[in-house]
Amino acid sequence: METARHNRNRTISLTRKWMTDTGDFLLFTLRYFRELIKPPFEWRETIYQCYKSGYTSLPLVGITAFIMGLVLTLQSRPSLSVFGAESLLPGMVSVSVVREIGPVITALICAGKIGSRMGAELGAMRVTEQIDAMEVSAINPYKYLVVTRVTSTTLMLPLLVVVADAISLFASFIAVNIHADVSLLQFFSQAMEKLSYKDVMPALIKSVFFGFAIGTIGCYKGFNAAGGTASVGKAANTAVIVSSLSIFIIDLITVQITDLL
Amino acid sequence: MQNFRLVATDNIVKISSLKKSFDSITVLNDINLNISEGENLVVLGKSGAGKSTLIRCLIGLIKPDEGEICIFGKKMSEISYEELNELRLKMGFLFQNSALYDSMSVRQNLAFPLRRHKKEYSKDQVDLMVEDMLEHVGLKGAIDKMPAELSGGMSKRIGLARTLMLNPAIMLYDEPTGGLDTVTAKEIIQLILDLQKRKKISSLIITHDLACARMTADRIVMIKEGSIVAEGTYEELEKSKDEGICSYLEKS
């Protein structure tokens, strides 16, 4: 009896906390749009954050994309060989990479790299009162720290996805050439032949949402970190978990929408 | 409450009937105090007495539950965020741990508020002002250092220099000597006194350090469990027969 009541109370309090957190997060996200259009604009900091989120992520995204293209081609080849459909390999790889694997894997890599950095960076700034120091200096910390970071991930993720797709296809070309002799031009013309506007555009649009989710979740977790240094680690950790999960949810929604079109 | 003295000069800060609770814990209970122009007011009390909450209410980081804070004639409860920021430009806040931006060098830390609020200054002018300010706090050599390379005392001085970059009319110090050795603490106290002498800046100093209170205070307000228990000069408090005051002064 006592245990049942305890469990019920615990469920109620957890639900209440979840709802409060969701409401807080929605308000935090809505504030982004309000602050984004309000001058002064933080161009310099936004460009710096684009450099940090985009340029510094290139090596990791590049290596992952290369391995992804290589493995996908090597794994798919035997199955296609059974049906004598090896010539379809470039087209199959290009559609898989551009539509799904490229955006999702890039977003997951960025959730780990950028989301955790933002959570930890802003979390540390919160617990060491640096955000308060900005506030008391009449500097809007949300605008300076959050708007610039969210904008940078939103802009940079589609670009990283394009780079990752290109590297993956190049790796696929190398993998194809292990067993056959195919020229680069021939490979890419076969790969592009299978791609249509409906493959490329939804993938790029969902990358924008992935980037926005990674930025807002990372910043939200860091900006609202409370307590001591343990909360910094917790902010970074939950930023990665929640943004990774949100990537799959956004992916599921966009796939459903794309199917309807 | 023991009131030893009433100051009847122009009050630039007026706090009346201030109350603040966190959940069921009352942190500030009916606080009334004023700060006059050019005055150094020290709020003295043990850790957890509500001092930091008081100073945070004053700068607008925490909203009080009840009561009113009036700074330069403006009621904090009635002003917009933009007006609050205008007011904050006239106030300097030295954090207990200095709160230097750790991704920026000392030069960038000091230039940051100027670049945001004094856009009319050229880069050379800003650099010159930063160097002058660092010279004033005796740390010109640390200009290109990162906050992680600074000692506690140095961080405190740089934090003070940063708050002074915008020429505030009121300085708020949260435990200015907290965590410092006696010699460094004295240097910080001397800086506070110099500042008041040179620029006639009003100060609110939150501390539990009796030496700091004795050396910097024109007037002391003693706070206990969120309420003001005594007010007066250090000498007046020292002569008090009140048991609570005596025990605090003796123990400290």
Short mmCIF file of C-alpha atoms in Angstrom, two decimals, chain A residues 127-259:
data_model
loop_
_atom_site.label_atom_id
_atom_site.label_comp_id
_atom_site.label_asym_id
_atom_site.label_seq_id
_atom_site.Cartn_x
_atom_site.Cartn_y
_atom_site.Cartn_z
CA VAL A 127 28.26 27.68 -12.54
CA THR A 128 31.24 30.05 -12.50
CA GLU A 129 28.86 33.05 -12.74
CA GLN A 130 30.24 34.17 -16.12
CA ILE A 131 26.70 34.33 -17.54
CA ASP A 132 25.63 36.43 -14.54
CA ALA A 133 28.67 38.65 -15.13
CA MET A 134 27.44 39.27 -18.67
CA GLU A 135 23.96 40.00 -17.41
CA VAL A 136 25.15 42.57 -14.85
CA SER A 137 27.31 44.23 -17.52
CA ALA A 138 24.06 44.91 -19.41
CA ILE A 139 24.98 42.37 -22.09
CA ASN A 140 22.18 40.01 -23.10
CA PRO A 141 23.78 36.57 -22.53
CA TYR A 142 21.04 34.76 -24.41
CA LYS A 143 21.68 36.81 -27.52
CA TYR A 144 25.45 36.64 -27.26
CA LEU A 145 25.80 32.98 -26.28
CA VAL A 146 22.68 31.14 -27.39
CA VAL A 147 21.50 32.90 -30.57
CA THR A 148 25.00 32.81 -32.09
CA ARG A 149 25.52 29.12 -31.30
CA VAL A 150 22.10 27.94 -32.46
CA THR A 151 22.42 29.96 -35.68
CA SER A 152 25.85 28.48 -36.31
CA THR A 153 24.70 24.85 -35.98
CA THR A 154 21.58 25.52 -38.06
CA LEU A 155 23.69 26.98 -40.87
CA MET A 156 26.65 24.63 -40.63
CA LEU A 157 24.95 21.25 -40.41
CA PRO A 158 23.54 21.23 -43.99
CA LEU A 159 27.00 22.24 -45.26
CA LEU A 160 28.64 19.44 -43.27
CA VAL A 161 26.06 17.00 -44.66
CA VAL A 162 26.90 18.06 -48.24
CA VAL A 163 30.62 17.55 -47.53
CA ALA A 164 29.94 14.20 -45.83
CA ASP A 165 27.83 13.03 -48.80
CA ALA A 166 30.58 13.95 -51.26
CA ILE A 167 33.28 12.20 -49.21
CA SER A 168 31.07 9.11 -48.77
CA LEU A 169 30.49 8.85 -52.49
CA PHE A 170 34.20 9.24 -53.16
CA ALA A 171 34.92 6.44 -50.64
CA SER A 172 32.29 4.34 -52.39
CA PHE A 173 34.08 4.97 -55.69
CA ILE A 174 37.31 3.66 -54.11
CA ALA A 175 35.49 0.57 -52.75
CA VAL A 176 33.91 -0.14 -56.16
CA ASN A 177 37.35 0.07 -57.76
CA ILE A 178 38.72 -2.68 -55.49
CA HIS A 179 36.76 -5.24 -57.53
CA ALA A 180 36.12 -3.44 -60.79
CA ASP A 181 37.64 -0.78 -62.99
CA VAL A 182 35.30 2.19 -62.99
CA SER A 183 36.33 5.77 -63.79
CA LEU A 184 35.41 8.60 -61.43
CA LEU A 185 33.27 10.25 -64.09
CA GLN A 186 31.46 7.00 -64.84
CA PHE A 187 30.85 6.33 -61.13
CA PHE A 188 29.50 9.80 -60.41
CA SER A 189 27.31 9.92 -63.49
CA GLN A 190 25.74 6.59 -62.44
CA ALA A 191 25.37 7.83 -58.87
CA MET A 192 23.79 11.15 -59.86
CA GLU A 193 21.47 9.50 -62.36
CA LYS A 194 19.57 7.86 -59.54
CA LEU A 195 19.31 11.01 -57.47
CA SER A 196 16.42 13.39 -57.87
CA TYR A 197 15.39 16.72 -56.41
CA LYS A 198 13.09 14.79 -54.04
CA ASP A 199 16.10 12.98 -52.58
CA VAL A 200 18.33 16.00 -52.08
CA MET A 201 15.98 18.72 -50.84
CA PRO A 202 14.23 16.86 -47.98
CA ALA A 203 17.66 15.65 -46.79
CA LEU A 204 19.01 19.20 -46.71
CA ILE A 205 15.86 20.56 -45.06
CA LYS A 206 15.97 17.93 -42.33
CA SER A 207 19.66 18.75 -41.79
CA VAL A 208 18.61 22.31 -40.97
CA PHE A 209 16.24 20.94 -38.31
CA PHE A 210 18.93 18.59 -37.00
CA GLY A 211 21.32 21.53 -36.63
CA PHE A 212 18.69 23.64 -34.91
CA ALA A 213 17.86 20.81 -32.50
CA ILE A 214 21.53 20.18 -31.64
CA GLY A 215 22.11 23.90 -30.99
CA THR A 216 19.00 24.57 -28.93
CA ILE A 217 19.27 21.42 -26.82
CA GLY A 218 23.01 21.90 -26.15
CA CYS A 219 22.51 25.54 -25.23
CA TYR A 220 19.38 24.88 -23.15
CA LYS A 221 21.12 22.22 -21.08
CA GLY A 222 24.21 24.38 -20.53
CA PHE A 223 22.39 27.68 -19.99
CA ASN A 224 20.17 26.14 -17.32
CA ALA A 225 22.85 24.12 -15.53
CA ALA A 226 22.48 24.56 -11.78
CA GLY A 227 24.66 23.60 -8.88
CA GLY A 228 28.34 22.72 -8.88
CA THR A 229 30.76 21.27 -11.38
CA ALA A 230 28.82 17.99 -11.52
CA SER A 231 26.05 19.82 -13.34
CA VAL A 232 28.49 20.72 -16.13
CA GLY A 233 29.09 17.05 -16.91
CA LYS A 234 25.39 16.34 -16.58
CA ALA A 235 24.55 19.19 -18.98
CA ALA A 236 27.01 17.88 -21.59
CA ASN A 237 25.79 14.33 -21.16
CA THR A 238 22.08 15.06 -21.39
CA ALA A 239 22.68 17.43 -24.32
CA VAL A 240 24.13 14.52 -26.31
CA ILE A 241 21.45 12.04 -25.27
CA VAL A 242 18.48 14.33 -25.89
CA SER A 243 19.79 15.74 -29.16
CA SER A 244 20.63 12.26 -30.49
CA LEU A 245 17.14 11.10 -29.65
CA SER A 246 15.60 14.20 -31.20
CA ILE A 247 17.54 13.55 -34.42
CA PHE A 248 15.79 10.20 -34.81
CA ILE A 249 12.41 11.73 -33.99
CA ILE A 250 12.91 14.56 -36.52
CA ASP A 251 14.09 11.98 -39.06
CA LEU A 252 10.99 9.88 -38.52
CA ILE A 253 8.71 12.90 -38.95
CA THR A 254 10.49 14.16 -42.08
CA VAL A 255 10.44 10.69 -43.66
CA GLN A 256 6.67 10.56 -43.11
CA ILE A 257 6.22 14.03 -44.59
CA THR A 258 8.49 13.22 -47.57
CA ASP A 259 6.48 10.07 -48.26
#
